[in-house]
mmCIF file of C-alpha atoms in Angstrom:
data_model
loop_
_atom_site.group_PDB
_atom_site.id
_atom_site.type_symbol
_atom_site.label_atom_id
_atom_site.label_comp_id
_atom_site.label_asym_id
_atom_site.label_seq_id
_atom_site.Cartn_x
_atom_site.Cartn_y
_atom_site.Cartn_z
ATOM 1 C CA UNK A 1 -11.518 20.439 -1.384
ATOM 2 C CA UNK A 2 -10.452 22.734 1.452
ATOM 3 C CA UNK A 3 -10.426 26.492 0.966
ATOM 4 C CA UNK A 4 -7.472 26.768 3.359
ATOM 5 C CA UNK A 5 -4.122 27.614 1.727
ATOM 6 C CA UNK A 6 -1.506 24.838 1.840
ATOM 7 C CA UNK A 7 0.639 24.919 4.967
ATOM 8 C CA UNK A 8 4.326 25.753 4.689
ATOM 9 C CA UNK A 9 5.270 22.366 6.172
ATOM 10 C CA UNK A 10 3.642 19.094 5.020
ATOM 11 C CA UNK A 11 1.819 17.124 7.691
ATOM 12 C CA UNK A 12 4.425 14.418 8.232
ATOM 13 C CA UNK A 13 2.403 12.743 10.986
ATOM 14 C CA UNK A 14 -0.556 12.162 8.668
ATOM 15 C CA UNK A 15 1.806 10.949 5.926
ATOM 16 C CA UNK A 16 3.480 8.482 8.304
ATOM 17 C CA UNK A 17 0.120 7.201 9.589
ATOM 18 C CA UNK A 18 -1.103 6.623 6.028
ATOM 19 C CA UNK A 19 2.093 4.728 5.173
ATOM 20 C CA UNK A 20 1.731 2.555 8.294
ATOM 21 C CA UNK A 21 -1.914 1.752 7.528
ATOM 22 C CA UNK A 22 -1.082 0.882 3.912
ATOM 23 C CA UNK A 23 1.832 -1.288 5.055
ATOM 24 C CA UNK A 24 -0.400 -3.160 7.524
ATOM 25 C CA UNK A 25 -3.062 -3.741 4.863
ATOM 26 C CA UNK A 26 -0.462 -5.001 2.375
ATOM 27 C CA UNK A 27 1.068 -7.352 4.980
ATOM 28 C CA UNK A 28 -2.354 -8.752 5.920
ATOM 29 C CA UNK A 29 -3.343 -9.266 2.275
ATOM 30 C CA UNK A 30 -0.023 -10.961 1.501
ATOM 31 C CA UNK A 31 -0.364 -13.153 4.594
ATOM 32 C CA UNK A 32 -3.881 -14.244 3.599
ATOM 33 C CA UNK A 33 -3.420 -14.445 -0.185
ATOM 34 C CA UNK A 34 0.337 -15.063 -0.346
ATOM 35 C CA UNK A 35 0.312 -18.606 -1.809
ATOM 36 C CA UNK A 36 -2.443 -17.956 -4.371
ATOM 37 C CA UNK A 37 -0.934 -14.624 -5.481
ATOM 38 C CA UNK A 38 2.494 -16.254 -5.773
ATOM 39 C CA UNK A 39 1.031 -18.995 -7.954
ATOM 40 C CA UNK A 40 -0.666 -16.433 -10.218
ATOM 41 C CA UNK A 41 2.516 -14.374 -10.585
ATOM 42 C CA UNK A 42 4.702 -17.429 -11.254
ATOM 43 C CA UNK A 43 2.165 -18.709 -13.804
ATOM 44 C CA UNK A 44 1.959 -15.375 -15.630
ATOM 45 C CA UNK A 45 5.756 -15.073 -15.477
ATOM 46 C CA UNK A 46 6.081 -18.381 -17.313
ATOM 47 C CA UNK A 47 3.616 -17.167 -19.949
ATOM 48 C CA UNK A 48 5.676 -14.024 -20.488
#
């Protein structure tokens, strides 16, 4: 990893950007695979 000591304040901008990217990826995946994933979850829920 980096040899630099950790900064006193966390990099909130990087954290926010990562959250936004993850949110966009999740939304796209749910939009594309929503129906099939819903069917799998509902099917497994009935088995449980």
